[in-house]
mmCIF file of C-alpha atoms in Angstrom:
data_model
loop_
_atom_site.group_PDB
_atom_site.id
_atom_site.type_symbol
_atom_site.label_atom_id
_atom_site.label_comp_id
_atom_site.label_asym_id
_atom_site.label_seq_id
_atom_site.Cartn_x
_atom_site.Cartn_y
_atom_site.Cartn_z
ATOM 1 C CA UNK A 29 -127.635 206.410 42.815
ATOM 2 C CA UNK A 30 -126.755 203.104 44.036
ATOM 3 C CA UNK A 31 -124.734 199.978 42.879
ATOM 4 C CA UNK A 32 -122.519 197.031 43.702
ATOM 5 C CA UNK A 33 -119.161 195.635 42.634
ATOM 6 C CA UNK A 34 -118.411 191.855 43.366
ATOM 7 C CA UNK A 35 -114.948 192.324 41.932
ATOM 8 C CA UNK A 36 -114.257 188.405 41.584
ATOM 9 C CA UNK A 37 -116.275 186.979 38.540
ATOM 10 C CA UNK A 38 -114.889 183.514 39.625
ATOM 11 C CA UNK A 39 -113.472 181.823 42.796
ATOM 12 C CA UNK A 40 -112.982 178.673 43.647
ATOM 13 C CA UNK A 41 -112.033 176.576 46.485
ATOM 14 C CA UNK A 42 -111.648 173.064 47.401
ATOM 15 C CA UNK A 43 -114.489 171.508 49.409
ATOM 16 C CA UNK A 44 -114.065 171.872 53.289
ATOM 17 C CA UNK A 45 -112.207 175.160 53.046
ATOM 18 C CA UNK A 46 -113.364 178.624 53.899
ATOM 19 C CA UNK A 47 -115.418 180.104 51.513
ATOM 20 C CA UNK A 48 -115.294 184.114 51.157
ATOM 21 C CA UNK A 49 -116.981 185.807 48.239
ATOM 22 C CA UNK A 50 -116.509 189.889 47.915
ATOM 23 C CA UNK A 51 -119.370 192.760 47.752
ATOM 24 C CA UNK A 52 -118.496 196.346 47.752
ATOM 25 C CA UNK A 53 -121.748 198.815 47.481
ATOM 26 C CA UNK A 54 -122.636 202.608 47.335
ATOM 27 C CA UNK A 55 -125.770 203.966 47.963
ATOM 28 C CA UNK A 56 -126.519 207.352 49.390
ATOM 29 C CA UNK A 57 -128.839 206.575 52.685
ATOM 30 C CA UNK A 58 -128.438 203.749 54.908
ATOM 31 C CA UNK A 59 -128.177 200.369 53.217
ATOM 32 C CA UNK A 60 -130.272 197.160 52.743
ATOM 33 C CA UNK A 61 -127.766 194.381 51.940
ATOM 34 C CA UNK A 62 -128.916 191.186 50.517
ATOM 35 C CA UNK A 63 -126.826 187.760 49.424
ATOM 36 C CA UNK A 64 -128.838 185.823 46.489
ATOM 37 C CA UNK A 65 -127.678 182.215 44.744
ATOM 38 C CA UNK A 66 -128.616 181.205 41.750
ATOM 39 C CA UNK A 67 -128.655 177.409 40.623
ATOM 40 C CA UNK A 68 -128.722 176.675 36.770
ATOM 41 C CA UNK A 69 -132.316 177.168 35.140
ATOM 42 C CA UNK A 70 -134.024 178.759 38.741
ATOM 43 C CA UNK A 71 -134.362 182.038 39.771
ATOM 44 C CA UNK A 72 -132.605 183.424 42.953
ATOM 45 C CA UNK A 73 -133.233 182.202 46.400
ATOM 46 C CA UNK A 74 -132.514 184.579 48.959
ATOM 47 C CA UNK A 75 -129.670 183.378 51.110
ATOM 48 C CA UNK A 76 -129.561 186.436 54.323
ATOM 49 C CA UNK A 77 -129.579 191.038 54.618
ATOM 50 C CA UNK A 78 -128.415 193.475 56.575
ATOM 51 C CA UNK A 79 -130.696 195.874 57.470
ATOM 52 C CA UNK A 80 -129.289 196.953 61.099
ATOM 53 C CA UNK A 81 -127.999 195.897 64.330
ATOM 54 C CA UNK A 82 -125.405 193.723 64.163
ATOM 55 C CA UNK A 83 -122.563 193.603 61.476
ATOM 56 C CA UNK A 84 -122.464 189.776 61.238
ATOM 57 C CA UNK A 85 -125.710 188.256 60.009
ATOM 58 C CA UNK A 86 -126.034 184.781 59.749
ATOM 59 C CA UNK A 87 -128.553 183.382 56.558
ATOM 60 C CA UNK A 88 -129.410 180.077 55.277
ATOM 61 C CA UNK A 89 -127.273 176.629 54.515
ATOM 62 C CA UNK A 90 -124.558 177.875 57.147
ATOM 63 C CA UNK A 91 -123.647 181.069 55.089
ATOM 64 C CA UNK A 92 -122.916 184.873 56.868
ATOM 65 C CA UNK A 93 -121.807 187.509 55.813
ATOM 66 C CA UNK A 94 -120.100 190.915 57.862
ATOM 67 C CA UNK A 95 -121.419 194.243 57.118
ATOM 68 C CA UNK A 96 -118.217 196.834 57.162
ATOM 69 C CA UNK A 97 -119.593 200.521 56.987
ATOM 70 C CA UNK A 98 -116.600 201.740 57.007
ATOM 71 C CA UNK A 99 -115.254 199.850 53.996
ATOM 72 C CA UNK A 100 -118.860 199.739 52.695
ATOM 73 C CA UNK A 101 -118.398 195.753 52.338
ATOM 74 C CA UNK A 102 -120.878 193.513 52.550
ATOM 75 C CA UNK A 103 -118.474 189.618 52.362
ATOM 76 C CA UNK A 104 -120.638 186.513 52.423
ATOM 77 C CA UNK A 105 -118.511 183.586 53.854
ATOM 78 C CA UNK A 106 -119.321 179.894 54.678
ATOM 79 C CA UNK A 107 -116.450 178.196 57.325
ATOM 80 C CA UNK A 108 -116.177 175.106 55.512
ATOM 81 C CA UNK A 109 -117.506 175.017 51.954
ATOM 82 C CA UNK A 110 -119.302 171.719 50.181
ATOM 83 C CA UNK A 111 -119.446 170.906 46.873
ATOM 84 C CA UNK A 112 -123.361 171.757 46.206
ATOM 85 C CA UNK A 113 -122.648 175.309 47.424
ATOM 86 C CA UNK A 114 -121.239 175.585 43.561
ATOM 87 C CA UNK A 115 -122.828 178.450 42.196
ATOM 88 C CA UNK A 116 -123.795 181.799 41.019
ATOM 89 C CA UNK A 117 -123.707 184.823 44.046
ATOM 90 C CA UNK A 118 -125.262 187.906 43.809
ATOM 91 C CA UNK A 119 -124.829 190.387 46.230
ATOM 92 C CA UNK A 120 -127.757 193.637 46.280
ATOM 93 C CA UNK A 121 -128.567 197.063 47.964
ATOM 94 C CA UNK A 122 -131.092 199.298 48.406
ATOM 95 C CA UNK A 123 -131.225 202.477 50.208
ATOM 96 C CA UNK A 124 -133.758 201.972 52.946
ATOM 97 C CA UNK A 125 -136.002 204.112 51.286
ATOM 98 C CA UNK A 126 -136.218 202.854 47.817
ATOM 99 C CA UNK A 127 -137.806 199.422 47.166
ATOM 100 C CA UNK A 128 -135.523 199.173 43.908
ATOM 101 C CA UNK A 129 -132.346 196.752 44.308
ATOM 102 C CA UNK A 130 -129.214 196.883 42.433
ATOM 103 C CA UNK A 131 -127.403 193.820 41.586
ATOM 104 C CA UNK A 132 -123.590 192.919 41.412
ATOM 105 C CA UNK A 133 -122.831 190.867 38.114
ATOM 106 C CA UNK A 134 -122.409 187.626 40.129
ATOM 107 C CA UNK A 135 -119.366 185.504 40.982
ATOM 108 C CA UNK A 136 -119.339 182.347 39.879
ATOM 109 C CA UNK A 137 -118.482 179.817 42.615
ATOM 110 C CA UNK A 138 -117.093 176.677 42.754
ATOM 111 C CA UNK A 139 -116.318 173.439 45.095
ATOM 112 C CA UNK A 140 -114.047 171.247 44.113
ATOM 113 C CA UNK A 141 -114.719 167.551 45.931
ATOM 114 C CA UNK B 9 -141.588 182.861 51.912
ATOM 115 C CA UNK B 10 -143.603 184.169 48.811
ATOM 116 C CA UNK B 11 -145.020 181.710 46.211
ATOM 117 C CA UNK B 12 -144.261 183.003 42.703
ATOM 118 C CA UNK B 13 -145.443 181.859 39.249
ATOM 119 C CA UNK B 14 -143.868 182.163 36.383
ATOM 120 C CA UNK B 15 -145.523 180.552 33.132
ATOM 121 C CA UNK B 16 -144.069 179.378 30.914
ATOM 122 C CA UNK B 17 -140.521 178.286 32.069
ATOM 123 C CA UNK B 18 -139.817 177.788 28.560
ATOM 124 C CA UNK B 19 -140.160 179.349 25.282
ATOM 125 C CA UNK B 20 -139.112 178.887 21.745
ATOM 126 C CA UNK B 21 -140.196 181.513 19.267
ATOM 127 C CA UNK B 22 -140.214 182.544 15.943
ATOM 128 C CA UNK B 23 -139.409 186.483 15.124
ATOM 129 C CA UNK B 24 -142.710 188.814 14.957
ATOM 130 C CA UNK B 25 -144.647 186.983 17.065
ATOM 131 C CA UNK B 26 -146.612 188.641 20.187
ATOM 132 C CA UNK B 27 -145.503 187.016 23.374
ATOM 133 C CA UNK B 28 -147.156 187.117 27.012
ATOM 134 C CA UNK B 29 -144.940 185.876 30.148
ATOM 135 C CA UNK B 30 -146.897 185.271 32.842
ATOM 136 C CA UNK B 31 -146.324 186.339 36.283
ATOM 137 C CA UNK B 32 -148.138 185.753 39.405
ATOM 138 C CA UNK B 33 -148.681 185.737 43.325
ATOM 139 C CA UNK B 34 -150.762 185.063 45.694
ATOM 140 C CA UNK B 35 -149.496 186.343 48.887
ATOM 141 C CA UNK B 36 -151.510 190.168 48.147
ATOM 142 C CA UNK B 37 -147.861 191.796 47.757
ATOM 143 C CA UNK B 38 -148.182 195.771 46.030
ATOM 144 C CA UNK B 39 -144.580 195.486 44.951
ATOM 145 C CA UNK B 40 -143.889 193.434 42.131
ATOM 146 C CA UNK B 41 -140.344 193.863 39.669
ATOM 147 C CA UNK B 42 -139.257 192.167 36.143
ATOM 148 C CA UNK B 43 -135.176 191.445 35.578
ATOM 149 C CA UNK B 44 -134.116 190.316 32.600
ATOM 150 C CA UNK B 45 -131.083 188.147 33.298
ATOM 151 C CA UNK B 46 -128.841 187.125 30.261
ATOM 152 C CA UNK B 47 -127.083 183.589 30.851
ATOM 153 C CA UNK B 48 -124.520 183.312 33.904
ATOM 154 C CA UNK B 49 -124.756 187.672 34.163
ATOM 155 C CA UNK B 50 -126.464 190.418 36.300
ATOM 156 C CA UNK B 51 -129.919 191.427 36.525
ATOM 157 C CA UNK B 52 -131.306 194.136 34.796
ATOM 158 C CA UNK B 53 -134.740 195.872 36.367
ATOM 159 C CA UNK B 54 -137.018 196.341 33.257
ATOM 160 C CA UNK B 55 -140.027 197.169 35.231
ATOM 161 C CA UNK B 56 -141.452 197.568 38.223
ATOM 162 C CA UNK B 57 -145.041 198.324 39.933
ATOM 163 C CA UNK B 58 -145.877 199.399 43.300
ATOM 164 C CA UNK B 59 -149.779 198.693 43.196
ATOM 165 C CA UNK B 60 -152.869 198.244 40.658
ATOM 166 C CA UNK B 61 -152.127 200.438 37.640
ATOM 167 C CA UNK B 62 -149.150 201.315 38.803
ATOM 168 C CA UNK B 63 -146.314 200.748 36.137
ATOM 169 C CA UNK B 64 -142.591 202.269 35.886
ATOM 170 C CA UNK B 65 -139.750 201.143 33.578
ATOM 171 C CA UNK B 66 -136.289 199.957 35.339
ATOM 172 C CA UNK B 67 -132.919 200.854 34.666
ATOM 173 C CA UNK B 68 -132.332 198.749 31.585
ATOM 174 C CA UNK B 69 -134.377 200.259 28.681
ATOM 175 C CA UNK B 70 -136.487 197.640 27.368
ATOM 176 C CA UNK B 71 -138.923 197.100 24.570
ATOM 177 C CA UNK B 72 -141.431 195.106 26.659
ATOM 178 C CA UNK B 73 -144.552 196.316 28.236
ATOM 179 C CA UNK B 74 -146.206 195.808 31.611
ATOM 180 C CA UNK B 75 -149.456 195.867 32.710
ATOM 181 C CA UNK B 76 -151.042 195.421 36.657
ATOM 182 C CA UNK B 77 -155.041 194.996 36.821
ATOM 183 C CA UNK B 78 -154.651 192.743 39.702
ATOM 184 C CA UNK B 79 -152.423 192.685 42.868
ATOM 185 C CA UNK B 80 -151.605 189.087 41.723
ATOM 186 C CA UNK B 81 -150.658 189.205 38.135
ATOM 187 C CA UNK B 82 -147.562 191.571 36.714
ATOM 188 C CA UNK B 83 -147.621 189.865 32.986
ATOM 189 C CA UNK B 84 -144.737 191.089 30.531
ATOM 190 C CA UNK B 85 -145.131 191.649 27.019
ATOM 191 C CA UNK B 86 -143.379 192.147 23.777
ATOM 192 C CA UNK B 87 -145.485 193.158 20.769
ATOM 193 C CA UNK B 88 -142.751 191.733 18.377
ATOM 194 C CA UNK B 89 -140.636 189.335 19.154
ATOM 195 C CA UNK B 90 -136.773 189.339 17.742
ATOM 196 C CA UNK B 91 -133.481 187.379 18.274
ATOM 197 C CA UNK B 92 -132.249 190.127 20.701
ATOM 198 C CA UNK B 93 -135.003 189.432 23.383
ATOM 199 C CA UNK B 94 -133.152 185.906 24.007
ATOM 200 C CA UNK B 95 -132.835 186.352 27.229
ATOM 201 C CA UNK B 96 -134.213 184.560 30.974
ATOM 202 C CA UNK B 97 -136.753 186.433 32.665
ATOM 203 C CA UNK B 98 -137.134 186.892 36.450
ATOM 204 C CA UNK B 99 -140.253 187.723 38.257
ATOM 205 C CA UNK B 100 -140.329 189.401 41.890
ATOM 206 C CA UNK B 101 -142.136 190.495 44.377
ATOM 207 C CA UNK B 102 -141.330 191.516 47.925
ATOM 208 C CA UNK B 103 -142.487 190.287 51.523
ATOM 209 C CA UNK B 104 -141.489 192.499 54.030
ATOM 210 C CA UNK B 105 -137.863 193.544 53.566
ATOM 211 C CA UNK B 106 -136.535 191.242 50.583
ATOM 212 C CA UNK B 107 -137.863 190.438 47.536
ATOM 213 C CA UNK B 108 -138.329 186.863 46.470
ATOM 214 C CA UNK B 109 -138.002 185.483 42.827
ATOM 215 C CA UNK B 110 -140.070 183.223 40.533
ATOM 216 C CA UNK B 111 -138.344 180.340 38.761
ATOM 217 C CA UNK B 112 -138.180 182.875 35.266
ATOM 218 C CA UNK B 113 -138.890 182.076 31.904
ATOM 219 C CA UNK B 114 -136.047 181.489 29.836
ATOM 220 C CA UNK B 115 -137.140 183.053 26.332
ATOM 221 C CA UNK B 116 -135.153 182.124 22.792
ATOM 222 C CA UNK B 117 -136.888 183.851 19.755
ATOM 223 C CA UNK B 118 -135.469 182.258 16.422
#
């Protein structure tokens, strides 16, 4: 079995500060990671994974995120955050050898100007 | 990036009535998955397909049916619609690695 915990439904930080947004996962092979954001009224645009190599992968619109095996985290993070990075997050896995993903239940982010 | 389909992006529908959401692509992907995604929560995998009449139901028990003749069309049904199928539906299918969603249909029967 697999699944994710984003234990923050919420966070919010004021525009220009770090931005860090929590994934925890469990899955039973060797993990896919993926970061998703959701906009009101769209579907979910892919933002960066992990598949291998090295822990810190870099994705789209200046976000990353570090892959921690031994904490089985998976943190997105964007250095300085803007206001239209306010949003829903989703963090997923899937064991390499399953095409299924399992979803976190989202956290909620905002940017305050 | 894939180019997914999802028609209509709206619906407003009375209970009992037989509903199709479309969903298509046109990138030849085998691998095609339906979430149903209740406002501001997680996604629940109703059903997935990994090729032409190839159909499996997700983790979320669901009263919907799927149905693949093509590669490029996964469309969803429900025979009777009723105030708890109110929900937004997300289409996917995956290129290489990660999958890639449709806009969804959000769905409100009355």
């Amino acid at each position: 079995a697999q699944s994710v915990a984003q234990p923050e439904d919420q966070v919010n930080v004021a525009e220009g500060n770090p931005l860090t947004v929590k994934c925890t996962y469990s899955v039973s092979g060797n993990p896919y990671l993926f970061w998703y954001v959701q906009y009101p009224n769209r579907g979910l645009q892919f933002l960066l994974k992990y598949i291998t190599g090295d822990n810190l992968v870099k994705g789209s619109y200046g976000f990353e995120a570090e892959f921690n095996k031994s904490q089985t985290s998976f943190h997105l993070k964007k250095p300085s955050a803007l206001v239209s990075d306010s949003a829903l997050y989703f963090c997923a896995v899937r064991d390499y050898n399953d095409y299924k993903l399992s979803f976190g239940a989202g956290t909620t982010v905002t940017v305050r100007a | 990036e894939a180019d997914i389909y999802q028609t209509p992006r709206y619906l407003v529908i009375g209970t009992g009535k037989k509903i199709t959401l479309e969903c298509s692509q046109t990138m030849g992907h085998d691998k095609m998955y339906w979430y149903q995604q209740d406002p501001g929560m997680e996604l629940h995998l109703i059903h997935y397909s990994y090729g032409v009449n190839s159909t499996e139901k997700g983790d979320l028990s669901s009263e919907s049916t799927v149905s693949r003749i093509r590669t490029e069309h996964f469309p969803l049904t429900l025979e009777s619609a009723r105030p708890s199928h109110t929900s937004q539906y997300l289409c996917a299918s995956i290129t290489g690695v990660e999958q890639f969603f449709g806009p969804g249909t959000r769905l409100t029967v009355l």
